[in-house]
Coordinates of C-alpha atoms in Angstrom, one line a residue:
Chain H
M1 CA 0.1 0.5 0.0
N2 CA 1.4 3.1 -0.7
E3 CA 2.0 5.6 2.4
R4 CA 0.9 9.1 1.6
P5 CA 3.4 11.6 2.1
T6 CA 3.1 13.4 6.0
I7 CA 5.9 15.5 5.6
C8 CA 7.4 17.7 2.8
V9 CA 11.1 19.0 2.6
A10 CA 11.2 22.1 0.2
G11 CA 14.8 22.8 -0.3
L12 CA 15.1 26.7 -1.0
G13 CA 17.8 27.9 -3.7
S14 CA 18.7 28.8 -7.1
P15 CA 21.9 27.6 -9.5
H16 CA 24.0 30.1 -7.5
G17 CA 26.9 29.2 -5.9
D18 CA 26.4 28.7 -2.2
D19 CA 22.8 29.4 -2.4
R20 CA 22.1 25.6 -4.2
F21 CA 22.5 24.0 -0.9
G22 CA 19.2 24.5 -0.1
W23 CA 18.3 22.5 -3.1
L24 CA 21.1 19.7 -3.0
A25 CA 19.7 19.1 0.6
A26 CA 16.1 18.2 -0.6
D27 CA 17.3 16.0 -3.6
R28 CA 19.9 14.0 -1.1
V29 CA 16.6 14.0 1.4
G30 CA 14.9 12.4 -1.6
A31 CA 17.4 9.9 -2.5
L32 CA 16.8 8.4 1.0
G33 CA 13.4 7.1 -0.2
L34 CA 11.5 7.7 3.1
P35 CA 7.2 7.0 2.1
H36 CA 5.9 9.6 4.4
V37 CA 8.7 12.4 3.1
A38 CA 7.6 14.4 -0.5
V39 CA 10.7 16.5 -1.9
R40 CA 10.2 20.0 -4.1
R41 CA 12.9 22.5 -5.1
L42 CA 11.1 26.2 -4.7
R43 CA 13.0 28.6 -6.0
S44 CA 11.5 31.9 -4.4
A45 CA 10.2 32.2 -0.9
A46 CA 7.1 33.2 -2.2
D47 CA 6.6 30.0 -3.4
L48 CA 5.9 28.6 0.2
I49 CA 3.0 30.6 -0.1
G50 CA 1.2 27.2 -1.4
D51 CA -0.5 23.6 -1.0
F52 CA 1.3 22.4 1.6
A53 CA -1.4 22.4 4.4
N54 CA -1.6 19.1 2.9
F55 CA 1.2 17.7 5.1
Q56 CA 1.5 17.3 9.0
K57 CA 5.0 19.2 8.8
L58 CA 6.9 21.2 6.6
V59 CA 10.7 21.5 6.7
V60 CA 12.8 24.3 4.5
C61 CA 15.9 23.7 3.7
D62 CA 17.9 27.0 2.9
A63 CA 21.2 28.5 2.9
C64 CA 21.4 31.5 5.1
L65 CA 23.5 34.9 6.1
A66 CA 24.8 36.0 9.6
A67 CA 22.3 33.7 11.3
G68 CA 25.6 32.9 12.6
P69 CA 29.3 31.2 12.0
V70 CA 29.9 30.2 8.6
G71 CA 29.1 26.5 8.3
E72 CA 26.9 26.3 11.6
L73 CA 23.5 24.7 11.0
R74 CA 21.0 25.8 12.8
R75 CA 16.9 25.0 13.0
W76 CA 14.2 26.8 14.0
T77 CA 10.5 26.1 15.2
W78 CA 8.0 28.7 13.2
P79 CA 6.9 31.2 14.2
D80 CA 10.4 31.9 15.4
A81 CA 11.2 36.1 15.5
E82 CA 14.8 35.7 14.7
L83 CA 14.0 34.8 11.5
A84 CA 13.2 38.3 10.1
P85 CA 16.1 40.1 10.2
L86 CA 18.3 37.4 8.9
A87 CA 18.9 37.0 4.7
F88 CA 17.5 33.7 2.9
S89 CA 17.5 33.6 -0.4
G90 CA 15.4 36.4 -2.2
G91 CA 17.2 39.1 -1.4
H92 CA 14.5 41.5 -3.2
D93 CA 11.5 39.6 -2.7
L94 CA 9.2 38.1 -0.5
G95 CA 11.6 36.9 3.0
L96 CA 12.0 33.5 4.1
A97 CA 9.7 35.5 7.1
A98 CA 7.6 37.5 5.3
A99 CA 6.4 34.9 3.4
L100 CA 6.2 32.4 6.3
A101 CA 3.6 34.7 7.8
L102 CA 1.8 35.5 4.7
A103 CA 1.0 31.6 3.8
G104 CA 0.0 31.2 8.1
Q105 CA -2.8 33.9 7.3
L106 CA -4.1 32.6 4.0
G107 CA -3.9 28.9 5.9
K108 CA -1.6 27.7 3.3
L109 CA 1.4 26.0 6.5
P110 CA 0.7 22.4 8.2
R111 CA 0.6 21.9 12.0
Q112 CA 4.5 22.3 12.8
T113 CA 6.7 24.2 10.1
S114 CA 10.2 23.7 10.3
I115 CA 13.3 26.2 9.0
W116 CA 16.7 24.7 8.8
G117 CA 19.9 26.6 7.5
L118 CA 23.3 26.5 6.6
T119 CA 25.5 29.8 7.6
V120 CA 27.1 30.8 4.1
R121 CA 29.6 33.5 3.2
P122 CA 28.4 36.1 0.9
P123 CA 29.1 35.6 -2.4
A124 CA 32.2 37.2 -3.8
R125 CA 32.1 40.6 -5.2
D126 CA 32.8 40.3 -8.5
G127 CA 30.0 37.3 -8.8
S128 CA 32.7 34.7 -9.7
E129 CA 31.9 32.0 -6.8
L130 CA 27.8 32.5 -8.7
A131 CA 28.7 29.9 -11.3
G132 CA 30.7 27.7 -9.9
P133 CA 30.3 24.8 -7.9
L134 CA 29.0 24.6 -4.1
S135 CA 31.9 25.9 -2.1
A136 CA 33.8 23.1 0.3
M137 CA 32.4 24.9 3.2
A138 CA 29.0 23.9 2.0
S139 CA 29.7 20.0 0.4
G140 CA 31.1 19.0 3.5
A141 CA 28.0 20.5 5.4
L142 CA 25.5 18.4 2.8
D143 CA 26.2 15.0 4.7
P144 CA 25.7 15.9 8.8
F145 CA 23.2 18.5 7.5
V146 CA 21.2 15.8 6.2
D147 CA 22.0 13.0 8.1
A148 CA 20.4 15.3 11.1
L149 CA 17.5 16.0 9.4
A150 CA 16.8 12.3 8.6
R151 CA 17.2 11.8 12.6
E152 CA 14.1 13.9 12.5
L153 CA 12.2 12.5 10.3
C154 CA 12.5 9.4 10.7
H155 CA 11.4 9.8 14.1
A156 CA 8.3 12.2 13.3
Chain T
M1 CA 5.0 73.1 24.1
N2 CA 2.3 75.7 23.0
A3 CA -0.7 74.2 22.8
S4 CA -1.5 75.9 19.2
E5 CA 1.7 74.2 18.0
R6 CA 1.9 70.3 16.6
T7 CA 4.8 68.4 15.3
I8 CA 4.0 64.5 13.9
R9 CA 7.3 62.7 13.0
V10 CA 7.0 59.3 11.5
K11 CA 9.8 57.6 11.6
A12 CA 9.7 55.1 8.9
L13 CA 6.9 55.1 6.7
A14 CA 5.3 51.2 6.3
R15 CA 4.5 49.3 3.0
V16 CA 6.8 51.1 0.7
E17 CA 10.1 50.3 -1.1
G18 CA 12.7 51.6 1.4
E19 CA 13.2 54.0 4.2
G20 CA 12.6 57.2 4.4
G21 CA 11.0 60.4 6.4
L22 CA 8.4 63.3 7.2
Y23 CA 8.3 65.7 9.1
L24 CA 5.0 67.6 9.6
R25 CA 4.5 71.3 11.3
L26 CA 1.1 72.8 11.9
H27 CA 0.8 76.4 13.4
N28 CA -2.1 77.1 14.6
R29 CA -4.2 74.3 12.5
Q30 CA -2.0 75.3 9.5
V31 CA -0.4 73.6 7.8
A32 CA 3.1 75.3 8.4
D33 CA 5.7 72.9 6.5
V34 CA 5.7 69.3 5.0
Q35 CA 9.2 67.9 4.1
L36 CA 9.2 64.5 2.6
R37 CA 13.1 63.6 4.2
I38 CA 14.6 61.4 1.6
F39 CA 18.4 60.3 1.2
E40 CA 19.4 59.2 -2.1
P41 CA 22.0 56.7 -2.3
P42 CA 21.1 55.7 -6.1
R43 CA 22.6 59.0 -7.2
F44 CA 26.0 57.2 -6.4
F45 CA 25.2 54.7 -9.8
E46 CA 25.3 58.0 -11.8
A47 CA 28.9 58.2 -10.3
F48 CA 30.2 55.9 -10.5
L49 CA 29.1 54.2 -14.1
R50 CA 31.6 56.3 -14.9
G51 CA 34.4 54.6 -16.8
R52 CA 32.2 51.3 -17.1
A53 CA 31.9 49.7 -20.1
L54 CA 28.9 50.4 -21.4
E55 CA 28.0 46.8 -21.8
E56 CA 28.3 46.6 -18.0
V57 CA 24.7 49.9 -17.3
P58 CA 22.0 47.5 -17.6
D59 CA 23.3 45.3 -15.4
I60 CA 24.5 48.0 -13.1
T61 CA 22.0 50.3 -13.2
A62 CA 19.6 47.3 -12.4
R63 CA 20.4 47.3 -8.9
I64 CA 19.1 50.5 -7.7
C65 CA 15.9 49.1 -7.4
G66 CA 15.2 45.1 -6.6
I67 CA 10.8 45.7 -8.0
C68 CA 11.9 47.8 -10.8
P69 CA 15.2 46.5 -12.7
V70 CA 14.1 46.2 -15.9
A71 CA 13.0 49.9 -16.4
Y72 CA 16.2 50.6 -15.5
Q73 CA 17.6 48.3 -18.1
M74 CA 15.3 49.1 -20.6
S75 CA 16.1 53.2 -20.1
A76 CA 20.0 52.2 -20.2
V77 CA 19.7 50.3 -22.9
H78 CA 17.2 52.3 -25.3
A79 CA 19.7 55.7 -24.1
L80 CA 23.2 53.8 -24.8
E81 CA 21.5 52.5 -28.5
R82 CA 20.2 56.5 -29.2
A83 CA 24.4 57.2 -28.4
L84 CA 25.9 54.2 -30.3
G85 CA 23.3 54.5 -33.8
V86 CA 21.9 50.9 -33.1
Q87 CA 18.5 49.8 -34.5
I88 CA 16.9 47.2 -32.6
S89 CA 15.2 44.4 -34.9
P90 CA 11.1 44.3 -34.8
Q91 CA 11.5 41.0 -32.4
V92 CA 13.6 42.5 -29.6
R93 CA 11.4 45.6 -29.5
L94 CA 8.4 43.2 -29.0
L95 CA 10.2 41.3 -26.5
R96 CA 11.5 44.0 -24.5
R97 CA 7.5 45.0 -24.3
L98 CA 6.6 41.6 -23.1
L99 CA 9.7 41.9 -20.1
Y100 CA 8.3 45.1 -19.0
C101 CA 4.8 43.7 -19.1
G102 CA 6.8 41.5 -16.7
E103 CA 7.6 43.6 -14.2
W104 CA 5.1 46.3 -14.4
I105 CA 2.5 42.7 -13.2
E106 CA 4.9 42.2 -10.5
S107 CA 4.7 44.7 -9.5
H108 CA 1.3 46.4 -9.8
A109 CA 0.5 43.2 -7.6
L110 CA 3.0 43.6 -4.8
H111 CA 1.5 47.0 -4.2
V112 CA -2.0 47.2 -5.0
H113 CA -2.5 43.7 -2.3
L114 CA 0.3 43.9 -0.2
L115 CA 0.6 48.1 0.0
H116 CA -2.3 49.8 -0.4
A117 CA -5.5 48.2 -0.3
P118 CA -4.6 47.8 3.2
D119 CA -4.7 51.2 4.1
F120 CA -8.6 51.2 2.1
L121 CA -9.7 48.9 3.8
G122 CA -8.2 49.6 7.7
Y123 CA -5.3 47.4 8.1
D124 CA -2.3 48.0 9.1
S125 CA -0.3 45.1 6.9
G126 CA -0.8 42.9 4.0
L127 CA -0.1 40.3 6.8
S128 CA -3.1 41.6 9.2
M129 CA -5.4 42.2 5.6
A130 CA -4.4 38.7 4.6
R131 CA -6.1 36.8 7.5
D132 CA -10.0 38.6 5.7
H133 CA -9.5 39.2 2.6
G134 CA -7.2 35.5 2.2
P135 CA -8.9 35.1 -1.4
A136 CA -8.1 39.2 -2.8
V137 CA -4.2 38.1 -1.6
E138 CA -3.9 35.0 -2.7
R139 CA -4.7 35.9 -6.1
G140 CA -2.6 39.0 -6.4
L141 CA -0.4 36.8 -5.1
W142 CA -0.7 34.4 -7.8
L143 CA -0.4 37.4 -10.3
K144 CA 2.7 38.9 -9.0
K145 CA 4.4 34.6 -9.0
H146 CA 4.0 35.2 -12.8
G147 CA 5.3 38.2 -13.5
N148 CA 8.0 37.6 -12.1
A149 CA 8.1 34.3 -14.2
L150 CA 7.7 35.9 -17.2
V151 CA 10.4 38.4 -16.3
E152 CA 12.8 34.9 -15.7
A153 CA 11.4 33.7 -19.0
V154 CA 12.3 36.8 -20.9
G155 CA 15.4 38.3 -19.1
G156 CA 16.6 34.7 -17.2
R157 CA 16.3 35.9 -14.2
A158 CA 13.2 36.9 -12.2
I159 CA 14.6 39.5 -9.9
H160 CA 18.1 41.5 -11.8
P161 CA 17.3 40.0 -14.9
V162 CA 20.9 39.2 -16.8
N163 CA 19.7 38.8 -20.5
V164 CA 19.2 42.4 -21.5
A165 CA 22.1 43.3 -23.7
V166 CA 22.7 46.8 -25.8
G167 CA 21.2 46.1 -28.9
G168 CA 19.2 43.3 -28.1
F169 CA 19.4 40.1 -25.8
Y170 CA 22.2 37.6 -24.9
R171 CA 19.8 34.9 -25.9
L172 CA 16.4 34.8 -27.6
P173 CA 13.8 33.0 -25.2
K174 CA 12.8 29.5 -26.5
A175 CA 9.6 29.1 -27.7
A176 CA 8.9 26.1 -26.0
D177 CA 9.9 28.2 -22.7
L178 CA 7.3 31.2 -23.5
A179 CA 4.8 29.1 -25.1
A180 CA 4.8 27.1 -21.7
L181 CA 3.4 30.4 -20.3
V182 CA 0.1 30.7 -22.3
P183 CA -2.3 28.8 -20.2
A184 CA -1.3 30.8 -17.1
F185 CA -1.5 34.1 -18.9
E186 CA -4.7 33.3 -20.4
R187 CA -5.9 32.7 -17.0
A188 CA -4.3 36.0 -15.5
V189 CA -6.4 38.3 -17.7
S190 CA -9.6 37.3 -16.2
E191 CA -8.0 37.4 -13.1
A192 CA -6.5 41.4 -13.6
A193 CA -9.7 42.2 -14.9
A194 CA -11.0 40.6 -10.9
V195 CA -8.6 42.8 -9.5
C196 CA -9.0 45.6 -10.9
R197 CA -13.0 45.8 -10.4
W198 CA -12.4 44.3 -6.2
A199 CA -10.2 47.9 -6.6
A200 CA -12.7 50.1 -8.3
A201 CA -15.3 49.0 -5.4
L202 CA -12.7 50.7 -2.1
P203 CA -13.9 53.6 -0.6
F204 CA -12.5 56.4 -1.7
P205 CA -12.6 59.9 -0.5
K206 CA -13.4 62.4 -2.6
Y207 CA -10.0 63.9 -3.6
D208 CA -9.7 65.4 -7.0
R209 CA -7.1 68.2 -8.2
D210 CA -5.5 69.6 -11.0
Y211 CA -2.8 67.6 -11.4
D212 CA 0.0 68.3 -14.4
M213 CA 0.5 64.5 -15.4
V214 CA 3.0 63.3 -17.2
A215 CA 3.4 60.3 -19.5
L216 CA 5.1 58.7 -22.8
V217 CA 2.4 59.4 -25.3
H218 CA 3.1 57.0 -28.6
P219 CA 0.1 57.1 -31.5
D220 CA 0.2 53.2 -32.0
E221 CA 0.5 51.3 -28.9
Y222 CA 0.3 52.1 -24.6
P223 CA 3.3 53.3 -24.1
M224 CA 6.6 51.2 -22.4
N225 CA 10.5 52.1 -24.2
E226 CA 8.6 54.7 -27.0
G227 CA 6.7 58.0 -27.4
R228 CA 7.1 61.5 -26.6
I229 CA 6.6 62.8 -23.1
A230 CA 3.1 64.3 -23.0
S231 CA 1.5 66.5 -20.1
T232 CA -2.7 66.5 -19.5
D233 CA -2.1 69.8 -19.7
G234 CA -1.3 69.7 -23.8
T235 CA 2.3 70.5 -23.9
S236 CA 4.6 67.3 -25.3
W237 CA 8.7 67.2 -25.9
P238 CA 10.3 64.9 -27.7
V239 CA 12.1 62.7 -24.8
D240 CA 15.7 64.8 -26.5
N241 CA 14.4 68.0 -25.0
Y242 CA 13.1 66.5 -21.2
E243 CA 16.0 68.0 -19.3
Q244 CA 15.4 71.0 -21.0
A245 CA 11.5 70.8 -20.4
F246 CA 12.3 70.0 -16.4
D247 CA 14.7 70.8 -13.8
E248 CA 16.1 69.4 -11.2
R249 CA 16.6 71.3 -7.6
H250 CA 18.3 70.3 -4.5
A251 CA 16.0 70.7 -1.5
A252 CA 17.8 71.7 1.3
H253 CA 16.1 69.4 3.3
S254 CA 16.7 66.3 1.9
T255 CA 19.8 64.7 -0.1
A256 CA 17.2 64.1 -3.2
L257 CA 17.0 66.0 -5.6
H258 CA 13.2 67.3 -6.7
S259 CA 11.9 67.8 -10.1
V260 CA 10.3 70.5 -11.5
R261 CA 8.8 72.0 -15.1
Q262 CA 10.7 74.7 -16.8
G263 CA 8.5 77.7 -15.3
A264 CA 5.9 75.4 -14.0
S265 CA 3.7 77.1 -11.3
K266 CA 2.8 73.6 -9.7
P267 CA 4.6 70.2 -9.6
Y268 CA 4.0 67.5 -12.1
L269 CA 2.9 64.0 -11.4
V270 CA 4.3 60.5 -12.7
G271 CA 2.6 57.3 -12.8
P272 CA 0.3 54.4 -13.9
L273 CA -2.5 58.1 -13.5
A274 CA -0.1 59.6 -15.8
R275 CA -0.7 57.2 -18.4
L276 CA -3.8 56.5 -18.4
N277 CA -5.2 60.0 -19.0
L278 CA -2.2 60.2 -21.7
N279 CA -3.3 56.9 -23.4
L280 CA -7.1 55.5 -22.6
D281 CA -7.8 54.6 -26.2
R282 CA -4.3 52.5 -26.1
L283 CA -4.9 50.3 -24.0
S284 CA -5.6 46.7 -24.4
P285 CA -9.3 45.3 -25.3
T286 CA -10.3 43.8 -21.9
A287 CA -8.7 46.6 -19.9
R288 CA -9.9 49.6 -22.1
R289 CA -13.5 48.1 -21.4
L290 CA -12.8 47.9 -17.7
A291 CA -11.9 51.7 -18.7
D292 CA -15.3 52.8 -18.8
E293 CA -17.2 49.6 -16.6
V294 CA -15.1 50.4 -13.3
G295 CA -17.2 54.0 -13.4
L296 CA -13.6 56.5 -13.0
A297 CA -14.4 59.7 -14.9
W298 CA -11.7 59.8 -17.4
P299 CA -9.4 61.8 -17.0
C300 CA -9.6 61.2 -12.9
Q301 CA -7.4 63.5 -10.9
N302 CA -7.7 61.6 -7.5
M303 CA -4.9 59.7 -7.1
F304 CA -6.2 58.0 -4.1
Q305 CA -7.9 55.9 -7.5
S306 CA -4.5 55.3 -8.8
I307 CA -5.3 51.9 -7.1
V308 CA -8.0 51.3 -10.3
G309 CA -5.6 52.3 -12.8
R310 CA -2.9 49.8 -11.2
G311 CA -5.3 47.2 -11.7
L312 CA -6.5 48.2 -15.3
E313 CA -2.6 48.2 -16.2
L314 CA -2.5 44.4 -15.2
V315 CA -6.0 42.9 -17.0
H316 CA -3.5 45.6 -19.5
A317 CA -0.2 43.6 -18.8
C318 CA -1.6 40.3 -19.0
E319 CA -3.3 40.8 -22.3
E320 CA -0.7 42.2 -24.2
A321 CA 1.4 39.8 -22.6
L322 CA -0.4 36.5 -23.5
D323 CA -0.3 37.8 -27.6
I324 CA 2.9 37.9 -27.1
L325 CA 3.0 35.1 -25.7
R326 CA 0.6 33.0 -28.5
N327 CA 2.9 34.7 -31.4
Y328 CA 6.3 34.1 -29.9
V329 CA 8.9 32.9 -32.9
P330 CA 12.3 33.0 -31.8
G331 CA 14.6 34.9 -34.7
K332 CA 18.1 34.3 -35.9
L333 CA 20.0 37.2 -34.5
A334 CA 19.9 37.8 -31.0
R335 CA 20.9 41.4 -30.9
A336 CA 22.4 44.0 -32.6
E337 CA 26.0 44.2 -33.4
Y338 CA 27.4 48.3 -33.2
S339 CA 31.0 49.7 -33.3
Y340 CA 32.1 52.0 -30.3
R341 CA 32.0 56.1 -31.3
A342 CA 32.1 58.8 -28.9
G343 CA 28.3 60.6 -28.0
E344 CA 25.5 60.9 -26.2
G345 CA 22.0 59.2 -26.0
C346 CA 18.6 59.9 -23.7
A347 CA 15.4 57.8 -23.5
A348 CA 13.1 57.5 -21.6
T349 CA 10.6 55.0 -20.7
E350 CA 7.5 54.0 -18.2
A351 CA 8.3 52.4 -15.1
P352 CA 5.7 51.1 -13.2
R353 CA 5.5 54.0 -10.6
G354 CA 6.0 56.3 -14.0
L355 CA 8.4 58.4 -16.7
L356 CA 12.6 56.5 -15.9
Y357 CA 14.7 59.1 -17.7
H358 CA 18.4 58.1 -18.7
R359 CA 20.5 60.0 -20.2
Y360 CA 24.6 58.7 -21.2
A361 CA 28.0 59.8 -23.2
I362 CA 30.4 57.5 -24.4
D363 CA 33.7 57.8 -25.4
D364 CA 35.1 55.6 -28.6
R365 CA 37.0 52.6 -26.5
G366 CA 33.2 52.3 -25.4
Q367 CA 33.0 53.5 -21.9
I368 CA 30.5 55.9 -19.5
T369 CA 31.9 59.4 -19.2
F370 CA 28.7 60.7 -17.7
A371 CA 25.2 59.4 -16.4
K372 CA 22.0 61.0 -15.6
I373 CA 19.3 58.6 -14.1
V374 CA 16.2 61.0 -12.8
P375 CA 13.4 58.2 -11.2
P376 CA 9.9 58.6 -11.2
T377 CA 9.8 58.9 -7.4
S378 CA 12.3 61.4 -7.7
Q379 CA 9.9 63.4 -9.8
N380 CA 6.3 63.1 -7.8
Q381 CA 8.0 63.9 -4.4
L382 CA 7.2 67.8 -4.8
Q383 CA 3.9 66.7 -5.5
I384 CA 3.7 64.1 -2.7
E385 CA 4.9 66.4 -0.7
D386 CA 2.1 69.3 -2.1
D387 CA -1.1 66.7 -1.5
L388 CA -0.3 66.1 1.7
R389 CA -0.1 69.9 2.4
A390 CA -3.7 70.0 0.5
R391 CA -5.0 66.8 2.6
V392 CA -3.8 67.0 5.8
P393 CA -6.4 70.2 6.9
A394 CA -9.2 68.1 6.7
L395 CA -7.5 65.8 9.7
L396 CA -6.6 68.4 12.1
D397 CA -9.1 66.6 14.3
A398 CA -7.2 63.3 13.8
D399 CA -4.7 62.0 16.9
D400 CA -1.1 62.3 15.8
A401 CA -1.2 58.5 14.5
A402 CA -4.3 58.7 13.0
L403 CA -3.1 62.2 10.8
A404 CA 0.6 59.9 10.5
A405 CA -1.3 57.3 9.2
A406 CA -4.0 59.2 6.3
C407 CA -0.7 60.9 5.6
E408 CA 1.3 57.4 5.1
H409 CA -1.7 57.1 3.0
V410 CA -1.3 60.0 0.4
I411 CA 1.6 59.0 -0.2
R412 CA 1.3 55.5 -0.7
N413 CA -1.2 56.7 -3.7
Y414 CA 2.7 57.1 -5.3
D415 CA 3.5 53.5 -4.5
P416 CA 7.2 55.2 -4.5
C417 CA 10.0 53.6 -4.9
I418 CA 12.2 55.0 -2.5
S419 CA 14.9 52.7 -3.0
C420 CA 14.9 54.3 -6.5
S421 CA 15.6 57.5 -4.6
T422 CA 16.0 57.1 -1.5
H423 CA 15.6 55.1 1.6
F424 CA 12.6 55.6 3.0
L425 CA 10.1 57.6 5.7
R426 CA 10.8 58.9 8.9
V427 CA 7.8 60.8 9.5
Q428 CA 7.6 63.4 12.1
V429 CA 4.7 66.2 12.6
E430 CA 4.9 69.0 14.7
R431 CA 1.9 71.0 15.8
T432 CA 2.8 74.7 17.6

């Protein structure tokens, strides 16, 4: 019998440099084959104002700036006021906190939402890193990130 | 404090793009002083463009604003193409209009639903409004999302597009990529019409004033990238004469420059109502029918009804985009070739917020030697202050918080993009 996913892991990111982290983390979770977990790649925080209310839990994975030391993995349970000033994907569009707040008001969020962020370094001023691969730091953080997230997902 | 003096300061204007300040001083129940205090970091763009290669200008100027980057790119490339003597192809011309449609949609949808409508419905934010008006807000967010999708499809990225080049584009969009957007834009036309009708039903104060409204006019199309500059007083100018017809003066209370018409006794304004008042019959068919249906008196002179104007332009942009998307067949050349030559060129295009003027001088190595950028919000500053001066007397019995909120509503009628002109708003009201 097919189990209907009750958890959605949404990787937030873009094709540019370490901003790919959220997507790659979500892809790795998807590769685990957990039957109760669905995985999505999202391009902007505004995409969180979607149909996630059908899940019991939403987990957002993203790279972020200034949440802590570079390379630090952080977890927040929504709502959390600490999220508002942090820079997640989409500096000129709806920010993560605003998108989650709107999604909540519109009844689009499930009962539980958590945000997992990896603090990354801002890209080089010449933009050269944006076209390159994931940085060594972010690449090295993928496995521990996915391991920690998988433990939470398996105990959900 | 003297009971006849009253000062109100709003330290940070909400629900506008950017930051700024408003100072309002009342003396004996008269408006003694109104100052829209704006700080203008983007003027630094004019300076640091000097010495850059002209090919960098679209990408650099796009970063003046995250809501209207296309506008900066369009004014930039058209001005540089004038300087170089470049003729763009009809397909590039059409694709640039399509790109601008995307920006108008995302910008207008955002402003109408999350920034401006809360004022009319008595909410302090789009977030609190969403609780009670969920379907309307969802509709607006859906339109914004598809405006962004269109900008990404043509411009290569939803925010700060990367595909705009002098002479055209770095690459032409694939036919399949644009065709994939057709179903969404078939729906978008009806959703935008619903937005327009919804906006038209909002409660508007009676506030007709004799404005001087300025926008591009074009004989054949609703203007975006081309045309003459015209005023609702009947005057018009070629774009080349912009700096002879309009001047910029420094305001002591702000680092912003205030735009004025030469020889005029009153300020002027730019934006959607200006475009509509000057180009109503060039709207798309559905938008034109709605313009008659929604009950506005044309020409519309009530800036509170600019929200309806944005609704009409949403319909127009969706309908024009659909037409272009349905008929798109990629050509062979993405951009025209050019050779460097020393020269100057200027252009004016219609940003979501109004007329955006650029002028550049280049040398024979293709480097920028001079840049001038006049954003729409800069042009609206004097008119905003004038509107406040006219509006406040009817609100004097309100407490400071209510008076400040009413002032902010007047300012939001103009959808100011303070990121373009400034950082946004701290309001001070002094009552003496």
